[in-house]
Short mmCIF file of C-alpha atoms and ligand atoms in Angstrom, two decimals:
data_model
loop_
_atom_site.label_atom_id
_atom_site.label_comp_id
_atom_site.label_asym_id
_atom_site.label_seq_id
_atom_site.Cartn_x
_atom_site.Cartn_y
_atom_site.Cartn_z
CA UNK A 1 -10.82 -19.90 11.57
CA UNK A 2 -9.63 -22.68 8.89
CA UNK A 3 -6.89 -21.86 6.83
CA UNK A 4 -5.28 -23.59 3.92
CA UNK A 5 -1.32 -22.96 4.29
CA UNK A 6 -0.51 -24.38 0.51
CA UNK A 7 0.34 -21.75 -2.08
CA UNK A 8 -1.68 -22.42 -5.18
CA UNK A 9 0.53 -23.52 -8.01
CA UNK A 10 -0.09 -19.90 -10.23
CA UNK A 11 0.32 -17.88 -6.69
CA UNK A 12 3.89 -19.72 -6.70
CA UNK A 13 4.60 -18.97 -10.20
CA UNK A 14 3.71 -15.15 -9.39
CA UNK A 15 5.64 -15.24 -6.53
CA UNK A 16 9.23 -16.53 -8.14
CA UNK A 17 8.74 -14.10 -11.40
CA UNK A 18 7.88 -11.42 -9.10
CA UNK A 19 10.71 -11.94 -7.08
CA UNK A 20 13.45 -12.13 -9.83
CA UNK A 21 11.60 -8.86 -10.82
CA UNK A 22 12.89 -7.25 -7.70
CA UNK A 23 15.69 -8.30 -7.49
CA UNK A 24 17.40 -7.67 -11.03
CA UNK A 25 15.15 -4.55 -11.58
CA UNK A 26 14.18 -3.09 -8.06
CA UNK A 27 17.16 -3.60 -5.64
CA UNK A 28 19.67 -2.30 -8.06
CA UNK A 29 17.98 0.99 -8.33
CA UNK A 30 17.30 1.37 -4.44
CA UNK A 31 20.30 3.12 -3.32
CA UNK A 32 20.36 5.97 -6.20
CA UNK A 33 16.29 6.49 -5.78
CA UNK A 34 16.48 7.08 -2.11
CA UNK A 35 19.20 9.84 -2.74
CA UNK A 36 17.94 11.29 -5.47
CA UNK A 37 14.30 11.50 -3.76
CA UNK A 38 13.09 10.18 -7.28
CA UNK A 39 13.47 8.08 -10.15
CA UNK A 40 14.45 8.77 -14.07
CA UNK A 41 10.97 9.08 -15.72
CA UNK A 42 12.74 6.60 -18.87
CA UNK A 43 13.26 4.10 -15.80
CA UNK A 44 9.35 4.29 -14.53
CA UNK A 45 8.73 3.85 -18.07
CA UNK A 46 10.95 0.76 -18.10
CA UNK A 47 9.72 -0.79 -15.04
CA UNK A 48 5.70 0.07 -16.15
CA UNK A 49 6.39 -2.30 -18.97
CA UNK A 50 8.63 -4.69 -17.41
CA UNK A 51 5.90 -4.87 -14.65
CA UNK A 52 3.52 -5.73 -18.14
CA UNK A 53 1.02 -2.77 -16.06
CA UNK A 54 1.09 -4.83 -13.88
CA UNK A 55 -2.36 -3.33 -11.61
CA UNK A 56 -4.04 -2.85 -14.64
CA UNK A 57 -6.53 -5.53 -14.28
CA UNK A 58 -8.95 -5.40 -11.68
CA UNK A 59 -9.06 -8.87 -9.07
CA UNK A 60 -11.79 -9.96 -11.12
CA UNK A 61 -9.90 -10.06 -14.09
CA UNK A 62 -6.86 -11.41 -12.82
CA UNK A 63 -8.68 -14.91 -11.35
CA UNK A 64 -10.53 -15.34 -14.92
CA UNK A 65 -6.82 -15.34 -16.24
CA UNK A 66 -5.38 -17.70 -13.57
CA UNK A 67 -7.23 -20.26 -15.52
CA UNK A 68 -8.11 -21.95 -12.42
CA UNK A 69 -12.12 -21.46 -12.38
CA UNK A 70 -12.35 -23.18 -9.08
CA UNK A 71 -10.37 -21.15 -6.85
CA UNK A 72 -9.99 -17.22 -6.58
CA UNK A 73 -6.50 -16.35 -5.46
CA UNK A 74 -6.49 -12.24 -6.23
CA UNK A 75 -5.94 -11.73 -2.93
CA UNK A 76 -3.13 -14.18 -2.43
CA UNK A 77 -1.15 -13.05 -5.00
CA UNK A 78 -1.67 -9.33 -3.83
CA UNK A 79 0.05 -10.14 -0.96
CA UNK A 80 2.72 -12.50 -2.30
CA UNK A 81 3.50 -10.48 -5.20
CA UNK A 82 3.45 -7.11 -2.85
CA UNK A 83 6.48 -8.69 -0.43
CA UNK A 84 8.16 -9.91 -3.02
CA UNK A 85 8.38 -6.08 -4.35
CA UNK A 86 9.14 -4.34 -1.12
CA UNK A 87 11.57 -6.72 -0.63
CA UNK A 88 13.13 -5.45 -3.99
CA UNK A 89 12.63 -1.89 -2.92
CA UNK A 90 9.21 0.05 -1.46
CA UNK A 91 9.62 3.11 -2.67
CA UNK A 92 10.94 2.03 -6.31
CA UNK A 93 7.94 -0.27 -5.97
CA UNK A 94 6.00 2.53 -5.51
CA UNK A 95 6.68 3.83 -8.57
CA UNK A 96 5.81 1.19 -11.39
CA UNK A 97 2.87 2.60 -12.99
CA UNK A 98 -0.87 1.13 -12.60
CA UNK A 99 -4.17 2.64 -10.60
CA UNK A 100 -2.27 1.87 -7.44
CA UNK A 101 -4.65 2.33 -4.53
CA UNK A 102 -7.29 4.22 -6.63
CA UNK A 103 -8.13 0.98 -7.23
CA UNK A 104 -9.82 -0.78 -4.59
CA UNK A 105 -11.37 1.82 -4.09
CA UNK A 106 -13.13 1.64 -7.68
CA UNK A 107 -13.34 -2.08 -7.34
CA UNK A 108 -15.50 -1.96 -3.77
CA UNK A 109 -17.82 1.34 -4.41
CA UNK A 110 -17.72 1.64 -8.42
CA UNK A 111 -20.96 0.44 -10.68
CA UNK A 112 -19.61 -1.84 -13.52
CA UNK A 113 -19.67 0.97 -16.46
CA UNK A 114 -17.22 3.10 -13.58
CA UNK A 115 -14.35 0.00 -13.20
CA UNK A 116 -14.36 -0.26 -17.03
CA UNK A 117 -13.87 3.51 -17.98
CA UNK A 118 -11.88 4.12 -14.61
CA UNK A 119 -9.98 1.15 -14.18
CA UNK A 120 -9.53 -0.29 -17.76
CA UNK A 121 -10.03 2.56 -20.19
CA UNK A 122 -7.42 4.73 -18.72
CA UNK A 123 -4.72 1.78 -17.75
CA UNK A 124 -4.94 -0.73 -20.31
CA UNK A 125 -4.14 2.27 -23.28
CA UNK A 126 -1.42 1.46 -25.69
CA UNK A 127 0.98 4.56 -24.51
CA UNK A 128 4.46 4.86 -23.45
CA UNK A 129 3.91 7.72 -20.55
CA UNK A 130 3.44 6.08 -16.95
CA UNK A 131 0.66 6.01 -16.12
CA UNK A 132 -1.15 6.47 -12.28
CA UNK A 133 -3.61 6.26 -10.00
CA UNK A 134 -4.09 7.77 -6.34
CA UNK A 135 -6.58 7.74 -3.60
CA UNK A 136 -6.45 11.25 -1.24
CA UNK A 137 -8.20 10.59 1.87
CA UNK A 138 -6.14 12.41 4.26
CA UNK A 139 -6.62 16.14 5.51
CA UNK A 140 -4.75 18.55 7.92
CA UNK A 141 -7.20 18.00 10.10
CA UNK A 142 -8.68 14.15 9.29
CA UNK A 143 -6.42 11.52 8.64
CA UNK A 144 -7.59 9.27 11.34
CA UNK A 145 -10.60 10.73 11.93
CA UNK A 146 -12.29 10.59 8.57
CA UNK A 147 -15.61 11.78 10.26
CA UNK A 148 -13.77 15.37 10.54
CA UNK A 149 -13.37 15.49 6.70
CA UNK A 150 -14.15 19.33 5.60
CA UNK A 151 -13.73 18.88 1.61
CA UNK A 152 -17.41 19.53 0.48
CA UNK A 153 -19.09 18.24 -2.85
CA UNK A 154 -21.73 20.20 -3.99
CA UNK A 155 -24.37 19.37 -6.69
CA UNK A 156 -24.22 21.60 -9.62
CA UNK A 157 -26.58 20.90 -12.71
CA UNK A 158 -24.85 17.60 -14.19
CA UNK A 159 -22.12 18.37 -12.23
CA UNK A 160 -20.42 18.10 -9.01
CA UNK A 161 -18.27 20.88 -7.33
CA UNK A 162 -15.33 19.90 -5.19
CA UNK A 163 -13.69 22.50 -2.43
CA UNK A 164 -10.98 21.42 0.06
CA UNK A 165 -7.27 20.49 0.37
CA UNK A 166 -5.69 17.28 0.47
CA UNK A 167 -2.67 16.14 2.17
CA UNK A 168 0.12 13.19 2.11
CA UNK A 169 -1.20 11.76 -1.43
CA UNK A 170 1.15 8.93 -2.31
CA UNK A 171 1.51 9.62 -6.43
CA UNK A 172 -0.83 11.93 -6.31
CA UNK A 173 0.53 15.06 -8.05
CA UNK A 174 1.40 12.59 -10.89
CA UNK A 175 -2.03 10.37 -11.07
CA UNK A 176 -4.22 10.04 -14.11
CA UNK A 177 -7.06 10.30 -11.24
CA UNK A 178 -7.28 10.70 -8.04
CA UNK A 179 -10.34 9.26 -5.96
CA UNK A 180 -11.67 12.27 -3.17
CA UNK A 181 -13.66 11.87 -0.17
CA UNK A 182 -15.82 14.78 0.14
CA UNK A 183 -18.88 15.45 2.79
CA UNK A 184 -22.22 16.66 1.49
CA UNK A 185 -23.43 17.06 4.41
CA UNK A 186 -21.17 18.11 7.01
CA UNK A 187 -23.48 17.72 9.80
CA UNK A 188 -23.35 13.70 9.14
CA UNK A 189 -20.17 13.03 9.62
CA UNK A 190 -18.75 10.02 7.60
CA UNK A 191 -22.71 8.94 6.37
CA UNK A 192 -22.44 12.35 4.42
CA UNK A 193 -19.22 11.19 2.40
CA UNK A 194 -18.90 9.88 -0.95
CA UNK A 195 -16.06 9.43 -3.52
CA UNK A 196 -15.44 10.95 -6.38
CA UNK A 197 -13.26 10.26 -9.56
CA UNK A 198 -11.07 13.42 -10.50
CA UNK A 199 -9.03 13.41 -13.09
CA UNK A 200 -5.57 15.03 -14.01
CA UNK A 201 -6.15 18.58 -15.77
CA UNK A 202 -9.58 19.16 -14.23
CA UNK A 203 -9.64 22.97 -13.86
CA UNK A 204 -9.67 23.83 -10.38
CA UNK A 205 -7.25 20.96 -9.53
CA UNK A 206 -4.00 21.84 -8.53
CA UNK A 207 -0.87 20.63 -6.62
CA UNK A 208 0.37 21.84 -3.69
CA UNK A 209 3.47 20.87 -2.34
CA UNK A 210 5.42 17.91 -2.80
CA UNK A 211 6.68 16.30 0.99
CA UNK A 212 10.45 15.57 1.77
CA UNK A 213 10.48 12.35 4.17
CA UNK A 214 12.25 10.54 6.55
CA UNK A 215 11.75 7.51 4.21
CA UNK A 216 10.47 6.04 0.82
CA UNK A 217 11.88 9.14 -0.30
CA UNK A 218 11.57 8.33 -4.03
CA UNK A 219 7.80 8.00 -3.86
CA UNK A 220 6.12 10.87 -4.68
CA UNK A 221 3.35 12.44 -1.96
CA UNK A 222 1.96 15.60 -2.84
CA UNK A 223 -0.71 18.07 -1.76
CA UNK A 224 -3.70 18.39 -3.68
CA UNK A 225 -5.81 21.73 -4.03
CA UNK A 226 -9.52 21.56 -4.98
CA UNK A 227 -10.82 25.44 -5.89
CA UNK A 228 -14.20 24.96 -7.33
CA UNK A 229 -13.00 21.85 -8.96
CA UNK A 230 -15.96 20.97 -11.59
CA UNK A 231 -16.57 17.23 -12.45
CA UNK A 232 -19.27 15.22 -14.55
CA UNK A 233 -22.30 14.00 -11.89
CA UNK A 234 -21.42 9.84 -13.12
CA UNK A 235 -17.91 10.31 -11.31
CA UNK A 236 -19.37 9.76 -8.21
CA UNK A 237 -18.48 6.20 -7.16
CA UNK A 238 -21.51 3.72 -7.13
CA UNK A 239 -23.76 6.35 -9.62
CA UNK A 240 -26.96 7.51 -8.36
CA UNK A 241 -27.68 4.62 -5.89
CA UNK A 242 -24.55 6.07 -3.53
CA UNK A 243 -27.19 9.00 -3.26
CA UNK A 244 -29.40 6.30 -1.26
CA UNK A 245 -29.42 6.27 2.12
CA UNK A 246 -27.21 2.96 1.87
CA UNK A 247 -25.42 3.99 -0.64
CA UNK A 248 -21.62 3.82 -1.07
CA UNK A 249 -19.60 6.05 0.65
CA UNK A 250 -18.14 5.82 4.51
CA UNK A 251 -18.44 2.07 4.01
CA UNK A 252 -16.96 1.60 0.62
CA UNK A 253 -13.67 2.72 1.21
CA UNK A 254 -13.30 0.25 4.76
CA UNK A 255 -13.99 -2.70 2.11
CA UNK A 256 -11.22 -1.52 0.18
CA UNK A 257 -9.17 -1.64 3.65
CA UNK A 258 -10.30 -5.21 3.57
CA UNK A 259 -8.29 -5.73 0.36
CA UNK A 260 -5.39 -3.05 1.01
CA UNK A 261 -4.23 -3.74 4.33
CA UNK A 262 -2.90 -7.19 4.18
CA UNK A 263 -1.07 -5.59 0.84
CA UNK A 264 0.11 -3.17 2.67
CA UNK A 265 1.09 -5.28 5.68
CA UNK A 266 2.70 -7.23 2.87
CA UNK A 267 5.06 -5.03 2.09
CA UNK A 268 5.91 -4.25 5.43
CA UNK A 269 6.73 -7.71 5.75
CA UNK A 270 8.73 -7.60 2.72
CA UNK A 271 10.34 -4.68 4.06
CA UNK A 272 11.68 -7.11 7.15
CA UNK A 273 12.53 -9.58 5.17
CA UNK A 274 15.25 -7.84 3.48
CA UNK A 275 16.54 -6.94 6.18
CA UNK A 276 16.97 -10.19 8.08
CA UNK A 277 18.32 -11.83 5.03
CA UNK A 278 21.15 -8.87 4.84
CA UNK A 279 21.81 -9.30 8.17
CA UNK A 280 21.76 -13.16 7.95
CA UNK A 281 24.20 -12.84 5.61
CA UNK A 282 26.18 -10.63 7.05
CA UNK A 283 26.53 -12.15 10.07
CA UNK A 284 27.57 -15.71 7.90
CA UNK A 285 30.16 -13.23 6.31
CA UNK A 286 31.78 -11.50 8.53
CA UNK A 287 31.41 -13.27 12.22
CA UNK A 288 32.42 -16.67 11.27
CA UNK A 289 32.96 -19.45 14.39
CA UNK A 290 35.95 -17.07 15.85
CA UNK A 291 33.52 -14.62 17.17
CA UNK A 292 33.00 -14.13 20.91
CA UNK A 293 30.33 -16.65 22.38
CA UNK A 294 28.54 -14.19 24.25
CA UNK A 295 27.92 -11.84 20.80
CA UNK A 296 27.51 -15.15 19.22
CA UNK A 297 24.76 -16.43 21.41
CA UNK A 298 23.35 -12.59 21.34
CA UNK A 299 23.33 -12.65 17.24
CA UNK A 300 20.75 -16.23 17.10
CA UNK A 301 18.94 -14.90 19.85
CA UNK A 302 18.06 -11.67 17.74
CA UNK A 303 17.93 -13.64 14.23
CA UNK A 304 15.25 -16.66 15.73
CA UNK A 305 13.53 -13.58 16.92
CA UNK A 306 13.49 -12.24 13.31
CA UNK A 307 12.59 -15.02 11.99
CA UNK A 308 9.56 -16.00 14.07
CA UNK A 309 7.87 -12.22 14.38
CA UNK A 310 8.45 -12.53 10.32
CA UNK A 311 6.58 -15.95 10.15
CA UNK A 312 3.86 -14.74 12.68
CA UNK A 313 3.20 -11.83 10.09
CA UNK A 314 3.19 -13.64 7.20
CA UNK A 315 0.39 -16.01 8.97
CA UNK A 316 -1.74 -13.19 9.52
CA UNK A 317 -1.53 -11.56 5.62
CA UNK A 318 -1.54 -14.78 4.09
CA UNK A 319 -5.12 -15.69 6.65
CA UNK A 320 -6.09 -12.04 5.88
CA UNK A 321 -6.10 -12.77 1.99
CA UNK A 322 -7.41 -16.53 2.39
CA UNK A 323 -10.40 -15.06 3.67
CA UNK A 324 -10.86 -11.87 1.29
CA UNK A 325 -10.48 -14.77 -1.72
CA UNK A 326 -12.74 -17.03 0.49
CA UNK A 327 -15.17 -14.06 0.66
CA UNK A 328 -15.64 -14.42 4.11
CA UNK A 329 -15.64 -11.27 6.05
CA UNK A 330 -11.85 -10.73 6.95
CA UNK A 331 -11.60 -6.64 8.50
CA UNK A 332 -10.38 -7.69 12.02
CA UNK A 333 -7.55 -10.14 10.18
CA UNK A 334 -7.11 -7.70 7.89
CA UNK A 335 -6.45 -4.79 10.61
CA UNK A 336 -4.22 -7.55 12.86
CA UNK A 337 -1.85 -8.32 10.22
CA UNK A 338 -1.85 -4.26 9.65
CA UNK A 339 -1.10 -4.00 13.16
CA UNK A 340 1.49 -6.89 13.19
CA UNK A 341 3.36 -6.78 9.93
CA UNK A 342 5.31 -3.07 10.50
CA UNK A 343 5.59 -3.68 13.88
CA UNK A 344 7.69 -7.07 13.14
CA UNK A 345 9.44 -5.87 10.44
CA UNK A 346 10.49 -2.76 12.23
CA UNK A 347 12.05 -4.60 15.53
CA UNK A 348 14.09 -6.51 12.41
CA UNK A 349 15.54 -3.21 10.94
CA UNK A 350 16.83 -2.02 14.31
CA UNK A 351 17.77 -5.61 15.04
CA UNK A 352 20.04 -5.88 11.88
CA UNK A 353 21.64 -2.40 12.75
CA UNK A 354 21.94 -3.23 15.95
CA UNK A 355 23.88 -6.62 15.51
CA UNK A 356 25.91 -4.64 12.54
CA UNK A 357 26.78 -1.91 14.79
CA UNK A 358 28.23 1.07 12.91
CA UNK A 359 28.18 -0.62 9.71
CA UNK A 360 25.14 -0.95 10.13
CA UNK A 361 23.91 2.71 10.79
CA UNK A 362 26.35 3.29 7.41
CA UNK A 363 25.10 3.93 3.70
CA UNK A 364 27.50 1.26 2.72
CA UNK A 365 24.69 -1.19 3.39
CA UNK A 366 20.78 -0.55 2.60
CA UNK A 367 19.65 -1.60 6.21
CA UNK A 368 19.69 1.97 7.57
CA UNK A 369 17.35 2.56 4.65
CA UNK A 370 15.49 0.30 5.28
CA UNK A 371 14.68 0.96 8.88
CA UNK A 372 13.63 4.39 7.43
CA UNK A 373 11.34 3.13 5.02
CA UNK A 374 9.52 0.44 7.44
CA UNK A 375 8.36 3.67 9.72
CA UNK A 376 5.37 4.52 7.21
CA UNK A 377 3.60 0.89 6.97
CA UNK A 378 2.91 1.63 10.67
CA UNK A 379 1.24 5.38 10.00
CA UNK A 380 -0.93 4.98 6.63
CA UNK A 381 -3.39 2.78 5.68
CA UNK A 382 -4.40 3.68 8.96
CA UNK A 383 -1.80 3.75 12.41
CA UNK A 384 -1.12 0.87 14.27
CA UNK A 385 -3.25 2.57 16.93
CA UNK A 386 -6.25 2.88 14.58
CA UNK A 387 -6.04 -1.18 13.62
CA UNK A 388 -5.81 -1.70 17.86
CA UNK A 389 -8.78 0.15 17.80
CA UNK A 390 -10.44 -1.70 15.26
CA UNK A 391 -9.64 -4.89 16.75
CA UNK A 392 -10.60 -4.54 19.97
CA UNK A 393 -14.16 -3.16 18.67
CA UNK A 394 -14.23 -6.34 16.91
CA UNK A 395 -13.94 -8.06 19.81
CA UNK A 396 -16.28 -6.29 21.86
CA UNK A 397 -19.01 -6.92 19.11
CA UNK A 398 -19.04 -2.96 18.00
CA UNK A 399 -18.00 -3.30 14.23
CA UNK A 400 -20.64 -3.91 12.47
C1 FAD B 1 4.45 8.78 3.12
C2 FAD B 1 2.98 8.88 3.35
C3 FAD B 1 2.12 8.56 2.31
C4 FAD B 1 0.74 8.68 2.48
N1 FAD B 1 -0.10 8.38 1.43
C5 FAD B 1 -1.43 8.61 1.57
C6 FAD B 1 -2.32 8.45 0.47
O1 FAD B 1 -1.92 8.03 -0.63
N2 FAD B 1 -3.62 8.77 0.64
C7 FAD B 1 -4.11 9.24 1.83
O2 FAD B 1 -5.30 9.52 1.92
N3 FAD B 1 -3.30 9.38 2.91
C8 FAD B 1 -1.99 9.09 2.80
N4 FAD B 1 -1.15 9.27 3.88
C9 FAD B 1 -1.70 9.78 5.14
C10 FAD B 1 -1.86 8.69 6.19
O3 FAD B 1 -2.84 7.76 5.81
C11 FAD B 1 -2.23 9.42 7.51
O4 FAD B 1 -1.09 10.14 7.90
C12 FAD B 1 -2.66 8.46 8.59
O5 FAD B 1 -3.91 7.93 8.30
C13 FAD B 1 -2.73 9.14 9.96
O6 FAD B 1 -3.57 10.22 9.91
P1 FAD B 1 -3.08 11.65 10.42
O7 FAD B 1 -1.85 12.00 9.67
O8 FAD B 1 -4.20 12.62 10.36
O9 FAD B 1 -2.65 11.43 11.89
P2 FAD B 1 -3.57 11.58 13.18
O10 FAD B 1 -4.87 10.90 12.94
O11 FAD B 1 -3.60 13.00 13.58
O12 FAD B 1 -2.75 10.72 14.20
C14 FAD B 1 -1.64 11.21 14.95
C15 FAD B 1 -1.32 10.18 16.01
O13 FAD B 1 -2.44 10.01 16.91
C16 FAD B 1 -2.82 8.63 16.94
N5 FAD B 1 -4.27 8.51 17.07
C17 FAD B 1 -5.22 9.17 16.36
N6 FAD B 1 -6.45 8.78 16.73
C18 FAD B 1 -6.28 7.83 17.69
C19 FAD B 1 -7.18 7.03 18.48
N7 FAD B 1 -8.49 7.10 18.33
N8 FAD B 1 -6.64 6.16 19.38
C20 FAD B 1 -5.28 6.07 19.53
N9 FAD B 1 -4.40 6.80 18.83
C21 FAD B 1 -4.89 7.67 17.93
C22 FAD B 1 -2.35 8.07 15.61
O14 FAD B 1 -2.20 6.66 15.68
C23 FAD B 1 -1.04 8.80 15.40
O15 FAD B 1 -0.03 8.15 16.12
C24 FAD B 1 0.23 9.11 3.74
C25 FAD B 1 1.09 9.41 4.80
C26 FAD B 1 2.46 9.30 4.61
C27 FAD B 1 3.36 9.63 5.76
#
């Protein structure tokens, strides 16, 4: 598979302002959001317009304003702008406003007049309230499994019904609209599915509980409640043709894997990266020549080993987004780099505690927080098992 390993000039630019972004205006706040289990809503507001909104444009939009009409790079800087940010701080990352993963959703399965009132309309306002998106996929019972999804959409008049609970929403009690799987058809498994637009306020919409985690504690993941949840027929994604036998649904939402994995593996990665670069330093700091060979030789053993799982995952997102902005078909990259990335980056959290010993299992330093944040790039988006599986029916020809 070719790849082309230089960084376009604007996906460099992107890269160095998003990375003085997370580091003046992300890191600081880590520390304080993690205890606190949530951020100041004056500092989301802050960071929405530091961040300039920043998902408020779909891809599309963002390679017409590249100025560069010759290649599209959305993807790229997805991925370079999303490890840049983790590396500031995942679950204050988490927090600056935009349509979050509502979008790719919207941007794979919506018509045209659907990313414009969905994506556009509601981001690109003039207001000073945060604003978010969210997509709720997961149920007690199908998180994995998506065939097993029991929330049921029922046709109404010009309307849709919604009835069914969602679970582990990432900013969903919070989002300006959340995007639902429902069945309407039970019997069909994921063919029966389609997705739906709800927004905040709907009647019958309600939030459950919020979750307390292990880690990304100051990102909000809620439980959604849908009681006879009324919305207009036109917010189900892809219009009438996702009625068609073809029609969005099932399939729409593993194209916007396509595009959200390598982000998400992204951030795992940038996850990893902070903590090798602690640790680097650390180690620079505190062990200087006098230390013992034997821990010596230990310590570049464990920081080559860092450093080359790191660079193996950032080959695999940066292929993964070559070929999404490539447009060539990219789902078993896309899954590998999934499957890669949080693996990696986890091996470097315990391997910074581990050569920091107690200091490094200490709140003094953010590397115990960080090994609790890295555990969650390996469970959504789908496991680690789940992008094996994928994989290896890629390989044995059973994908498509
Ligand atoms: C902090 C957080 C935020 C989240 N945010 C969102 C969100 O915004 N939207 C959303 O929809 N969901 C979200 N999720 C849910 C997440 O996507 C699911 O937890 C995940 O997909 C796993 O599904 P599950 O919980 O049903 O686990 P299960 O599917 O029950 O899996 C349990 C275990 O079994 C393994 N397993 C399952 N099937 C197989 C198989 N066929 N082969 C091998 N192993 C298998 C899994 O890998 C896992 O280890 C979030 C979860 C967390 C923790």
């Amino acid at each position: 598979m070719p790849i082309d390993l230089e960084l376009d000039d604007t996906v460099k630019v992107v890269r160095d302002f998003v990375h003085s972004f997370a580091q003046e205006k992300l890191r600081p706040l880590a520390r304080e959001a993690d205890t606190k289990e949530e951020l100041p809503v004056e500092t989301i507001r802050q960071l929405g317009e530091l961040a300039g909104n920043r998902a408020s444009v779909t891809p599309e939009e963002r390679v017409e304003s590249s100025g560069d009409g010759r290649k599209k790079i959305a993807a790229m800087i997805a991925v370079v702008g999303s490890e840049e940010l983790a590396w500031g701080d995942a679950a204050v990352l988490l927090n600056i406003p935009g349509p979050g993963l509502a979008a790719p959703s919207i941007i794979a399965s919506g018509t045209e007049g659907q990313k414009k009132k969905f994506l556009r309309d509601i981001f690109n306002v003039d207001s000073d309230e945060p604003r978010f998106g969210a997509l709720a996929v997961t149920e007690a019972q199908a998180g994995s499994d998506v065939s097993n999804v029991q929330m049921t959409a029922v046709k109404d008049g010009d309307e849709w019904v919604l009835n069914g609970t969602k679970v582990f929403c990432t900013n969903g009690a919070r989002a300006e609209i959340v995007i639902v799987n429902a069945t309407l058809d039970k019997g069909s498994g994921r063919e029966g599915q389609k997705f739906f637009v709800v927004p905040k306020g709907t009647e019958g919409f309600t939030v459950g509980k919020l979750e307390k985690k292990l880690g990304i504690r100051a990102s909000e993941t809620a439980e959604l409640i849908f009681d006879d949840c009324r919305i207009p027929f036109d917010n189900i994604l892809g219009g009438t043709e996702a009625l068609e036998p073809k029609g969005s649904g099932f399939k729409g939402t593993m194209k916007a894997f396509d595009s959200s994995r390598p982000s998400v593996a992204a951030m795992a990665l940038g996850i990893g990266r902070a903590a090798y670069e602690y640790v680097r330093d650390w180690v620079a700091a505190e062990l200087p020549m006098t230390t013992s060979f034997p821990r010596k030789a230990a310590i570049e053993q464990k920081l080559a080993q860092m450093k080359r799982e790191l660079g193996a995952a950032r080959g695999l997102v940066w292929q993964a987004a070559w070929m999404a902005d490539n447009e060539i078909p990219n789902s078993s990259q896309a899954s590998m780099s999934k499957a890669y990335a949080p693996l990696a980056a986890m091996r470097t959290c315990i391997g910074a505690i581990q050569i920091m010993g107690p200091e490094g299992y200490s709140k003094e330093h953010l590397v115990e927080k960080w090994f609790r944040d890295i555990k969650v790039y390996d469970i959504f988006e789908g496991t680690g098992q789940i992008q094996r599986v994928v994989i290896s029916r890629k390989v044995l020809g059973r994908l498509d």
